[in-house]
Amino acid sequence: MPKPFILINLKTYSEGAGQRSHAIAEAAEIVAHESGAAIGIAPAYMNIHPLSVHYSLPVYAQHVDGSAPGAHTGAVTAEALRMAGAQGSLVNHSERRLTLADIEASVAALRDVRLAAVVCTNNEQTTAAAAALGPAYVAIEPPELIGSGVSVSKANPDIIRRSVDAARKVNPDVQILTGAGIQSGECVKIAMDLGTSGVLLASSVVKAKAPIAVLRDLVSLL
Ligand code: G3P
């Protein structure tokens, strides 16, 4: 099986804030080294720079604005993310939905500074629309399963299958992730067998007593 990309979204969980983001990054780096899997982390903005300095794993933002550098008080630009050491950003996460025009602007802003866009979607129609914008990744996540502890891989493999087909029809080059309730090596294997390149996840790792044990399980069936 090809090696998956596992992207850990720390969201705004207290368990993933401040120094705890470093502990998760360190665990992810160890497991990436042991397994050969690519493991990335998407911390809060203020941790992007420290994590990118201290660890070798790819660091992503959880959101980016499509604004150009200039007079846009409070905006987070793609250029600022690149300067902070990020390799890409989530766009349109279920907890940070955007208009289609905003998604297009964010993907274009990331592309301009050579950062990877991971556009999150909720069904095969939005996956096809997102894939047409030419991001590096689309990430299909049924909102009702997010944070539920019920894995999309097991509860709704059909939505993954349909989204992979829909994305491939409009953009054969886009890589596809899936997420919501991902928690084990079996979830990752099912997602990969259905044609994805990996998974986007949060609570199973971030809220675990021992994140390294969950990470080792996630890569256990490679
Ligand atoms: O961004 C990943 C996310 O929305 C899935 O969350 O907690 O179900 O893994 P979780």
Coordinates of N, CA and C and ligand atoms in Angstrom, one line a residue:
M1 N 0.9 -1.2 0.0 CA 0.0 0.0 0.0 C 0.9 1.2 0.0
P2 N 0.6 2.3 -0.8 CA 1.4 3.5 -0.8 C 1.3 4.2 0.6
K3 N 2.3 5.0 0.9 CA 2.3 5.6 2.3 C 1.2 6.7 2.3
P4 N 0.4 6.8 3.3 CA -0.6 7.8 3.4 C -0.1 9.2 3.9
F5 N -0.8 10.2 3.6 CA -0.6 11.5 4.2 C -1.7 11.6 5.3
I6 N -1.2 11.8 6.5 CA -2.1 11.9 7.7 C -1.9 13.4 8.2
L7 N -3.0 14.2 8.1 CA -3.0 15.6 8.5 C -3.8 15.7 9.8
I8 N -3.1 16.1 10.9 CA -3.7 16.3 12.2 C -4.1 17.7 12.4
N9 N -5.5 18.0 12.5 CA -6.0 19.3 12.7 C -6.2 19.5 14.2
L10 N -5.4 20.4 14.8 CA -5.5 20.6 16.3 C -6.7 21.4 16.7
K11 N -7.4 22.0 15.7 CA -8.6 22.9 15.9 C -8.2 23.9 17.0
T12 N -9.2 24.1 17.9 CA -8.9 25.0 19.1 C -9.1 24.2 20.4
Y13 N -8.8 22.9 20.2 CA -8.8 22.0 21.4 C -7.7 22.5 22.4
S14 N -8.1 22.6 23.7 CA -7.1 22.9 24.7 C -6.0 21.9 24.7
E15 N -6.3 20.7 24.4 CA -5.3 19.6 24.4 C -4.3 19.7 23.3
G16 N -4.6 20.7 22.3 CA -3.6 20.9 21.2 C -3.1 22.3 21.2
A17 N -3.2 23.0 22.3 CA -2.8 24.4 22.4 C -1.4 24.5 23.0
G18 N -0.7 25.5 22.7 CA 0.6 25.9 23.4 C 1.6 24.7 23.3
Q19 N 2.1 24.4 24.5 CA 3.1 23.4 24.7 C 2.6 22.0 24.2
R20 N 1.3 21.8 24.4 CA 0.8 20.5 24.0 C 0.8 20.3 22.5
S21 N 0.8 21.4 21.7 CA 1.0 21.2 20.3 C 2.4 20.7 20.0
H22 N 3.4 21.0 20.8 CA 4.7 20.5 20.6 C 4.8 19.0 20.9
A23 N 4.1 18.6 22.0 CA 4.1 17.2 22.3 C 3.5 16.3 21.2
I24 N 2.4 16.8 20.6 CA 1.8 16.1 19.5 C 2.7 16.1 18.3
A25 N 3.3 17.3 18.0 CA 4.2 17.3 16.8 C 5.4 16.4 17.0
E26 N 5.9 16.3 18.2 CA 7.1 15.4 18.5 C 6.6 14.0 18.3
A27 N 5.5 13.6 18.8 CA 5.0 12.2 18.6 C 4.8 11.9 17.1
A28 N 4.2 12.9 16.4 CA 4.0 12.7 14.9 C 5.3 12.5 14.2
E29 N 6.3 13.3 14.6 CA 7.6 13.2 13.9 C 8.2 11.8 14.1
I30 N 8.1 11.3 15.4 CA 8.7 10.0 15.7 C 8.0 8.9 14.8
V31 N 6.6 9.0 14.8 CA 5.8 7.9 14.1 C 6.1 8.1 12.5
A32 N 6.2 9.3 12.1 CA 6.5 9.5 10.6 C 7.8 8.8 10.3
H33 N 8.8 9.0 11.2 CA 10.1 8.4 11.0 C 10.1 6.9 11.0
E34 N 9.4 6.4 12.0 CA 9.3 4.9 12.2 C 8.6 4.3 11.0
S35 N 7.5 4.9 10.5 CA 6.6 4.2 9.5 C 6.9 4.6 8.0
G36 N 7.5 5.8 7.8 CA 7.6 6.3 6.5 C 6.4 7.0 6.0
A37 N 5.3 7.1 6.8 CA 4.1 7.9 6.4 C 4.4 9.4 6.5
A38 N 3.7 10.1 5.7 CA 3.9 11.6 5.8 C 2.8 12.1 6.9
I39 N 3.2 12.7 7.9 CA 2.3 13.2 8.9 C 2.5 14.7 9.1
G40 N 1.4 15.4 8.9 CA 1.4 16.9 9.0 C 0.6 17.3 10.2
I41 N 0.7 18.6 10.5 CA 0.0 19.1 11.7 C -0.5 20.5 11.3
A42 N -1.8 20.8 11.7 CA -2.4 22.1 11.5 C -2.7 22.7 12.9
P43 N -1.8 23.5 13.4 CA -2.0 24.1 14.7 C -2.7 25.4 14.6
A44 N -3.0 26.0 15.7 CA -3.5 27.4 15.7 C -2.4 28.3 15.1
Y45 N -2.8 29.5 14.6 CA -1.8 30.3 13.9 C -0.5 30.6 14.7
M46 N -0.7 30.9 16.0 CA 0.4 31.3 16.8 C 1.5 30.2 17.0
N47 N 1.1 28.9 16.7 CA 2.0 27.8 16.8 C 2.7 27.4 15.5
I48 N 2.2 28.0 14.4 CA 2.8 27.6 13.1 C 4.3 27.9 13.1
H49 N 4.7 29.1 13.5 CA 6.2 29.3 13.4 C 7.0 28.5 14.3
P50 N 6.7 28.4 15.6 CA 7.5 27.6 16.5 C 7.5 26.1 16.0
L51 N 6.4 25.5 15.6 CA 6.4 24.1 15.2 C 7.2 23.9 13.9
S52 N 7.2 24.9 13.0 CA 7.9 24.7 11.8 C 9.4 24.9 12.0
V53 N 9.8 25.6 13.1 CA 11.2 25.7 13.4 C 11.7 24.5 14.1
H54 N 10.9 24.0 15.0 CA 11.4 22.9 15.9 C 11.3 21.5 15.3
Y55 N 10.4 21.3 14.4 CA 10.1 19.9 13.9 C 10.2 19.9 12.4
S56 N 10.4 18.7 11.8 CA 10.6 18.6 10.4 C 9.3 18.3 9.7
L57 N 8.2 18.0 10.4 CA 7.0 17.6 9.8 C 6.3 18.8 9.1
P58 N 5.5 18.6 8.0 CA 4.8 19.7 7.4 C 3.8 20.4 8.3
V59 N 3.8 21.7 8.4 CA 2.9 22.5 9.2 C 1.9 23.2 8.3
Y60 N 0.6 23.1 8.6 CA -0.4 23.7 7.8 C -1.2 24.7 8.7
A61 N -1.8 25.7 8.1 CA -2.7 26.5 8.8 C -4.1 25.9 8.7
Q62 N -5.0 26.4 9.6 CA -6.4 25.9 9.6 C -7.3 26.7 8.7
H63 N -6.8 27.8 8.3 CA -7.6 28.7 7.5 C -6.7 29.8 6.9
V64 N -7.0 30.3 5.7 CA -6.3 31.4 5.2 C -7.2 32.3 4.4
D65 N -7.0 33.6 4.5 CA -7.8 34.6 3.8 C -7.3 34.7 2.4
G66 N -8.2 35.1 1.4 CA -7.7 35.3 0.1 C -7.1 36.7 -0.2
S67 N -7.0 37.5 0.9 CA -6.6 38.9 0.7 C -5.1 38.9 0.3
A68 N -4.8 39.9 -0.6 CA -3.4 40.2 -0.9 C -2.8 40.9 0.2
P69 N -1.4 40.9 0.3 CA -0.8 41.7 1.3 C -1.2 43.2 1.1
G70 N -1.3 43.9 2.2 CA -1.7 45.3 2.1 C -2.5 45.7 3.3
A71 N -3.5 46.6 3.0 CA -4.3 47.2 4.1 C -5.5 46.3 4.3
H72 N -5.4 45.2 5.0 CA -6.5 44.3 5.3 C -6.4 43.9 6.8
T73 N -6.6 44.8 7.7 CA -6.4 44.6 9.1 C -7.1 43.3 9.6
G74 N -6.3 42.4 10.3 CA -6.8 41.2 10.8 C -6.8 40.0 9.9
A75 N -6.5 40.3 8.6 CA -6.5 39.1 7.7 C -5.2 38.3 7.8
V76 N -5.3 37.0 7.5 CA -4.1 36.2 7.5 C -3.9 35.8 6.1
T77 N -2.8 36.3 5.5 CA -2.5 36.1 4.1 C -1.6 34.9 3.9
A78 N -1.7 34.4 2.7 CA -0.9 33.2 2.3 C 0.6 33.5 2.4
E79 N 0.9 34.8 2.1 CA 2.3 35.2 2.2 C 2.8 35.1 3.6
A80 N 2.0 35.5 4.6 CA 2.3 35.5 6.0 C 2.5 34.1 6.5
L81 N 1.6 33.2 6.0 CA 1.8 31.8 6.3 C 3.1 31.2 5.8
R82 N 3.4 31.5 4.6 CA 4.7 31.0 4.0 C 5.9 31.5 4.9
M83 N 5.8 32.8 5.2 CA 6.9 33.4 6.0 C 7.0 32.7 7.4
A84 N 5.9 32.3 7.9 CA 5.9 31.6 9.2 C 6.3 30.2 9.2
G85 N 6.5 29.7 7.9 CA 7.0 28.3 7.8 C 6.0 27.3 7.4
A86 N 4.7 27.7 7.1 CA 3.7 26.8 6.8 C 4.0 26.2 5.4
Q87 N 3.5 25.0 5.1 CA 3.6 24.4 3.8 C 2.2 24.4 3.1
G88 N 1.2 24.8 3.8 CA -0.1 24.9 3.1 C -1.2 25.3 4.2
S89 N -2.4 25.2 3.7 CA -3.5 25.5 4.6 C -4.8 24.8 4.3
L90 N -5.5 24.5 5.3 CA -6.9 24.0 5.1 C -7.7 25.3 4.6
V91 N -8.7 25.0 3.8 CA -9.6 26.0 3.2 C -11.0 25.5 3.3
N92 N -11.9 26.3 3.8 CA -13.3 25.9 3.9 C -13.6 24.7 4.8
H93 N -12.9 24.6 5.9 CA -13.2 23.5 6.8 C -14.7 23.6 7.3
S94 N -15.3 22.5 7.6 CA -16.7 22.5 8.0 C -17.0 23.5 9.1
E95 N -15.9 23.7 10.0 CA -16.1 24.7 11.1 C -15.7 26.1 10.7
R96 N -15.4 26.3 9.4 CA -15.0 27.6 8.9 C -15.4 27.7 7.4
R97 N -16.7 27.6 7.2 CA -17.1 27.6 5.8 C -17.0 28.9 5.1
L98 N -16.7 28.9 3.8 CA -16.5 30.1 3.0 C -17.4 30.1 1.8
T99 N -17.6 31.2 1.2 CA -18.3 31.3 -0.1 C -17.4 30.7 -1.2
L100 N -18.0 30.3 -2.3 CA -17.2 29.7 -3.4 C -16.2 30.7 -3.9
A101 N -16.6 32.0 -3.9 CA -15.6 33.1 -4.4 C -14.5 33.2 -3.4
D102 N -14.7 33.0 -2.1 CA -13.7 33.1 -1.1 C -12.7 31.9 -1.2
I103 N -13.3 30.7 -1.5 CA -12.5 29.5 -1.6 C -11.6 29.7 -2.8
E104 N -12.1 30.2 -3.9 CA -11.3 30.4 -5.1 C -10.2 31.3 -4.8
A105 N -10.5 32.4 -4.1 CA -9.4 33.4 -3.8 C -8.4 32.8 -2.8
S106 N -8.8 32.0 -1.9 CA -7.8 31.4 -1.0 C -6.9 30.4 -1.7
V107 N -7.5 29.6 -2.6 CA -6.7 28.6 -3.3 C -5.7 29.4 -4.2
A108 N -6.2 30.4 -4.9 CA -5.3 31.2 -5.8 C -4.2 31.9 -4.9
A109 N -4.5 32.4 -3.8 CA -3.5 33.1 -2.9 C -2.4 32.1 -2.5
L110 N -2.8 30.9 -2.1 CA -1.9 29.9 -1.7 C -1.0 29.5 -2.9
R111 N -1.6 29.3 -4.1 CA -0.9 28.9 -5.3 C 0.2 29.9 -5.6
D112 N -0.2 31.2 -5.5 CA 0.8 32.3 -5.8 C 2.0 32.3 -5.0
V113 N 1.9 31.7 -3.8 CA 3.2 31.6 -2.9 C 3.6 30.2 -2.8
R114 N 3.1 29.3 -3.7 CA 3.6 27.9 -3.8 C 3.3 27.2 -2.4
L115 N 2.1 27.4 -1.9 CA 1.7 26.6 -0.7 C 0.6 25.7 -1.1
A116 N 0.4 24.6 -0.4 CA -0.6 23.6 -0.8 C -2.0 23.9 -0.2
A117 N -3.0 23.9 -1.0 CA -4.4 24.1 -0.5 C -5.0 22.7 -0.2
V118 N -5.6 22.6 0.9 CA -6.4 21.4 1.3 C -7.9 21.9 1.4
V119 N -8.7 21.8 0.3 CA -10.0 22.3 0.4 C -11.0 21.2 0.9
C120 N -11.6 21.6 2.0 CA -12.6 20.6 2.7 C -13.9 20.7 2.0
T121 N -14.6 19.6 1.9 CA -15.9 19.5 1.3 C -16.8 18.6 2.1
N122 N -18.1 18.6 1.7 CA -19.0 17.8 2.5 C -19.8 16.7 1.7
N123 N -19.7 16.7 0.4 CA -20.3 15.7 -0.4 C -19.6 15.7 -1.8
E124 N -20.1 14.8 -2.7 CA -19.4 14.6 -3.9 C -19.6 15.9 -4.8
Q125 N -20.7 16.6 -4.7 CA -20.9 17.8 -5.6 C -19.9 18.9 -5.2
T126 N -19.7 19.1 -3.9 CA -18.8 20.2 -3.5 C -17.4 19.7 -3.7
T127 N -17.1 18.4 -3.6 CA -15.8 17.9 -3.9 C -15.4 18.1 -5.4
A128 N -16.4 17.9 -6.3 CA -16.1 18.2 -7.7 C -15.8 19.7 -7.9
A129 N -16.6 20.5 -7.3 CA -16.4 22.0 -7.5 C -15.1 22.4 -6.9
A130 N -14.7 21.8 -5.8 CA -13.4 22.2 -5.2 C -12.3 21.7 -6.1
A131 N -12.4 20.5 -6.6 CA -11.3 19.9 -7.4 C -11.1 20.7 -8.7
A132 N -12.2 21.3 -9.2 CA -12.1 22.2 -10.4 C -11.2 23.4 -10.2
L133 N -11.1 23.8 -8.9 CA -10.2 25.0 -8.6 C -8.7 24.7 -8.6
G134 N -8.4 23.4 -8.7 CA -7.0 23.0 -8.9 C -6.2 23.1 -7.6
P135 N -6.8 22.7 -6.4 CA -5.9 22.7 -5.2 C -5.0 21.5 -5.2
A136 N -4.1 21.4 -4.3 CA -3.3 20.2 -4.2 C -4.1 19.0 -3.7
Y137 N -5.0 19.3 -2.7 CA -5.9 18.3 -2.1 C -7.3 18.8 -2.0
V138 N -8.3 17.8 -2.1 CA -9.6 18.0 -1.5 C -9.8 17.0 -0.4
A139 N -10.5 17.4 0.6 CA -10.7 16.6 1.8 C -12.2 16.4 2.1
I140 N -12.8 15.3 1.8 CA -14.2 15.0 2.0 C -14.5 14.6 3.4
E141 N -15.3 15.4 4.1 CA -15.6 15.1 5.5 C -17.1 15.3 5.7
P142 N -17.9 14.2 5.9 CA -19.3 14.4 6.2 C -19.5 15.1 7.6
P143 N -20.1 16.3 7.6 CA -20.1 17.1 8.9 C -20.7 16.3 10.1
E144 N -21.7 15.5 9.8 CA -22.4 14.8 10.9 C -21.5 13.8 11.6
L145 N -20.4 13.4 11.0 CA -19.5 12.4 11.6 C -18.3 13.1 12.3
I146 N -18.1 14.4 12.0 CA -16.9 15.1 12.6 C -17.0 15.1 14.1
G147 N -16.0 14.6 14.8 CA -15.9 14.6 16.2 C -16.8 13.6 16.9
S148 N -17.4 12.7 16.1 CA -18.5 11.8 16.6 C -17.9 10.5 17.1
G149 N -16.6 10.2 16.8 CA -16.0 8.9 17.1 C -16.5 7.8 16.2
V150 N -17.4 8.2 15.2 CA -17.8 7.2 14.2 C -17.1 7.5 12.9
S151 N -16.4 6.5 12.4 CA -15.5 6.8 11.3 C -16.2 6.8 9.9
V152 N -15.9 7.8 9.1 CA -16.5 7.9 7.8 C -16.1 6.7 7.0
S153 N -14.9 6.1 7.2 CA -14.5 4.9 6.5 C -15.4 3.7 6.7
K154 N -15.9 3.6 7.9 CA -16.8 2.5 8.2 C -18.3 2.9 8.0
A155 N -18.7 4.1 8.4 CA -20.1 4.5 8.4 C -20.6 4.8 7.1
N156 N -19.7 5.4 6.2 CA -20.2 5.9 4.9 C -19.1 5.8 3.9
P157 N -18.6 4.6 3.6 CA -17.5 4.5 2.6 C -18.0 4.9 1.2
D158 N -19.3 4.8 1.0 CA -19.8 5.2 -0.3 C -19.6 6.7 -0.7
I159 N -19.7 7.5 0.4 CA -19.4 9.0 0.1 C -18.0 9.2 -0.3
I160 N -17.1 8.4 0.2 CA -15.7 8.5 -0.2 C -15.5 8.0 -1.6
R161 N -16.1 6.9 -1.9 CA -16.0 6.3 -3.3 C -16.6 7.3 -4.3
R162 N -17.8 7.9 -4.0 CA -18.4 8.8 -5.0 C -17.6 10.1 -5.1
S163 N -17.0 10.5 -4.0 CA -16.2 11.8 -4.0 C -14.9 11.6 -4.8
V164 N -14.3 10.4 -4.6 CA -13.1 10.1 -5.4 C -13.4 10.2 -6.9
D165 N -14.5 9.5 -7.3 CA -14.9 9.5 -8.7 C -15.2 10.9 -9.2
A166 N -16.0 11.7 -8.4 CA -16.4 13.0 -8.8 C -15.1 13.9 -9.0
A167 N -14.2 13.8 -8.0 CA -13.0 14.7 -8.1 C -12.1 14.3 -9.3
R168 N -12.0 13.0 -9.5 CA -11.1 12.5 -10.7 C -11.7 12.9 -12.0
K169 N -13.0 13.0 -12.1 CA -13.6 13.4 -13.4 C -13.2 14.8 -13.8
V170 N -13.1 15.7 -12.8 CA -12.9 17.1 -13.2 C -11.4 17.4 -13.0
N171 N -10.6 16.6 -12.3 CA -9.2 17.0 -12.1 C -8.4 15.7 -11.7
P172 N -7.9 15.0 -12.7 CA -7.2 13.8 -12.4 C -5.9 13.9 -11.5
D173 N -5.4 15.2 -11.4 CA -4.2 15.4 -10.6 C -4.4 15.6 -9.1
V174 N -5.7 16.0 -8.8 CA -5.9 16.4 -7.4 C -5.8 15.2 -6.4
Q175 N -5.2 15.4 -5.3 CA -5.1 14.3 -4.3 C -6.3 14.4 -3.4
I176 N -6.7 13.3 -2.9 CA -8.0 13.3 -2.1 C -7.7 12.7 -0.7
L177 N -8.2 13.5 0.2 CA -8.1 13.0 1.6 C -9.6 12.8 2.1
T178 N -9.7 12.1 3.2 CA -11.1 12.0 3.8 C -10.9 12.1 5.3
G179 N -12.0 12.5 6.0 CA -11.9 12.6 7.4 C -13.3 12.6 8.0
A180 N -13.3 12.6 9.3 CA -14.4 12.5 10.3 C -14.4 11.2 11.0
G181 N -14.1 11.2 12.2 CA -14.1 10.1 13.1 C -13.0 9.1 12.8
I182 N -12.0 9.5 12.1 CA -10.8 8.5 11.8 C -10.1 8.3 13.1
Q183 N -9.8 7.0 13.4 CA -9.2 6.7 14.7 C -8.3 5.5 14.7
S184 N -8.2 4.7 13.6 CA -7.4 3.5 13.7 C -6.8 3.2 12.3
G185 N -5.9 2.2 12.4 CA -5.2 1.8 11.1 C -6.2 1.2 10.1
E186 N -7.3 0.6 10.6 CA -8.3 0.1 9.8 C -9.0 1.2 9.0
C187 N -9.3 2.3 9.7 CA -10.0 3.5 9.1 C -9.1 4.0 7.9
V188 N -7.8 4.1 8.2 CA -6.8 4.6 7.2 C -6.7 3.7 6.0
K189 N -6.7 2.4 6.3 CA -6.6 1.4 5.2 C -7.8 1.4 4.3
I190 N -9.0 1.5 4.9 CA -10.2 1.6 4.1 C -10.2 2.8 3.2
A191 N -9.8 3.9 3.8 CA -9.8 5.2 3.0 C -8.8 5.1 1.9
M192 N -7.6 4.5 2.1 CA -6.6 4.3 1.0 C -7.1 3.3 0.0
D193 N -7.8 2.3 0.4 CA -8.3 1.3 -0.5 C -9.4 1.9 -1.4
L194 N -10.0 2.9 -0.9 CA -11.1 3.6 -1.7 C -10.5 4.6 -2.6
G195 N -9.2 4.8 -2.7 CA -8.6 5.7 -3.7 C -8.1 7.0 -3.1
T196 N -8.2 7.2 -1.8 CA -7.7 8.5 -1.3 C -6.1 8.4 -1.0
S197 N -5.6 9.6 -0.8 CA -4.1 9.6 -0.5 C -3.9 9.7 1.0
G198 N -5.0 9.7 1.8 CA -4.8 9.7 3.2 C -5.9 10.3 4.0
V199 N -5.7 10.8 5.2 CA -6.8 11.2 6.0 C -6.5 12.6 6.7
L200 N -7.6 13.3 7.0 CA -7.6 14.5 7.8 C -8.3 14.1 9.1
L201 N -7.7 14.4 10.3 CA -8.3 14.0 11.5 C -8.0 14.9 12.6
A202 N -8.7 14.8 13.7 CA -8.4 15.7 14.9 C -8.6 14.9 16.2
S203 N -9.8 14.7 16.7 CA -10.0 14.4 18.1 C -9.4 13.1 18.5
S204 N -9.3 12.1 17.6 CA -8.7 10.8 18.1 C -7.3 10.9 18.5
V205 N -6.5 11.9 17.9 CA -5.1 12.1 18.3 C -5.0 13.2 19.3
V206 N -5.7 14.3 19.0 CA -5.5 15.5 19.9 C -6.0 15.2 21.3
K207 N -7.1 14.5 21.5 CA -7.7 14.3 22.8 C -7.2 13.0 23.5
A208 N -6.3 12.3 22.8 CA -5.9 11.0 23.4 C -4.9 11.3 24.6
K209 N -5.0 10.4 25.5 CA -4.0 10.5 26.6 C -2.6 10.3 26.1
A210 N -2.5 9.4 25.1 CA -1.1 9.1 24.6 C -1.2 9.2 23.0
P211 N -1.1 10.4 22.5 CA -1.3 10.6 21.0 C -0.3 9.7 20.2
I212 N 0.8 9.3 20.8 CA 1.8 8.5 20.0 C 1.2 7.1 19.8
A213 N 0.4 6.6 20.8 CA -0.2 5.3 20.6 C -1.2 5.3 19.5
V214 N -2.0 6.3 19.4 CA -3.0 6.4 18.4 C -2.3 6.6 17.0
L215 N -1.3 7.4 17.0 CA -0.6 7.6 15.7 C 0.0 6.3 15.2
R216 N 0.6 5.5 16.1 CA 1.2 4.2 15.7 C 0.1 3.3 15.2
D217 N -1.1 3.3 15.8 CA -2.2 2.5 15.3 C -2.6 2.9 13.9
L218 N -2.7 4.3 13.7 CA -3.1 4.8 12.4 C -2.2 4.3 11.3
V219 N -1.0 4.1 11.5 CA -0.1 3.6 10.4 C 0.2 2.1 10.5
S220 N -0.5 1.4 11.4 CA -0.2 0.0 11.7 C -0.4 -0.9 10.5
L221 N -1.3 -0.6 9.6 CA -1.7 -1.5 8.5 C -1.0 -1.1 7.1
L222 N 0.0 -0.3 7.2 CA 0.7 0.1 5.9 C 1.4 -1.0 5.3
Ligands
G3P1 O1 -10.3 18.5 10.3 C1 -10.6 17.2 10.8 C2 -11.9 17.0 11.4 O2 -12.9 17.9 11.0 C3 -12.3 15.7 11.7 O3 -12.4 15.7 13.1 O4 -12.4 14.9 15.3 O5 -13.7 13.7 13.6 O6 -11.3 13.6 13.5 P1 -12.4 14.4 13.9

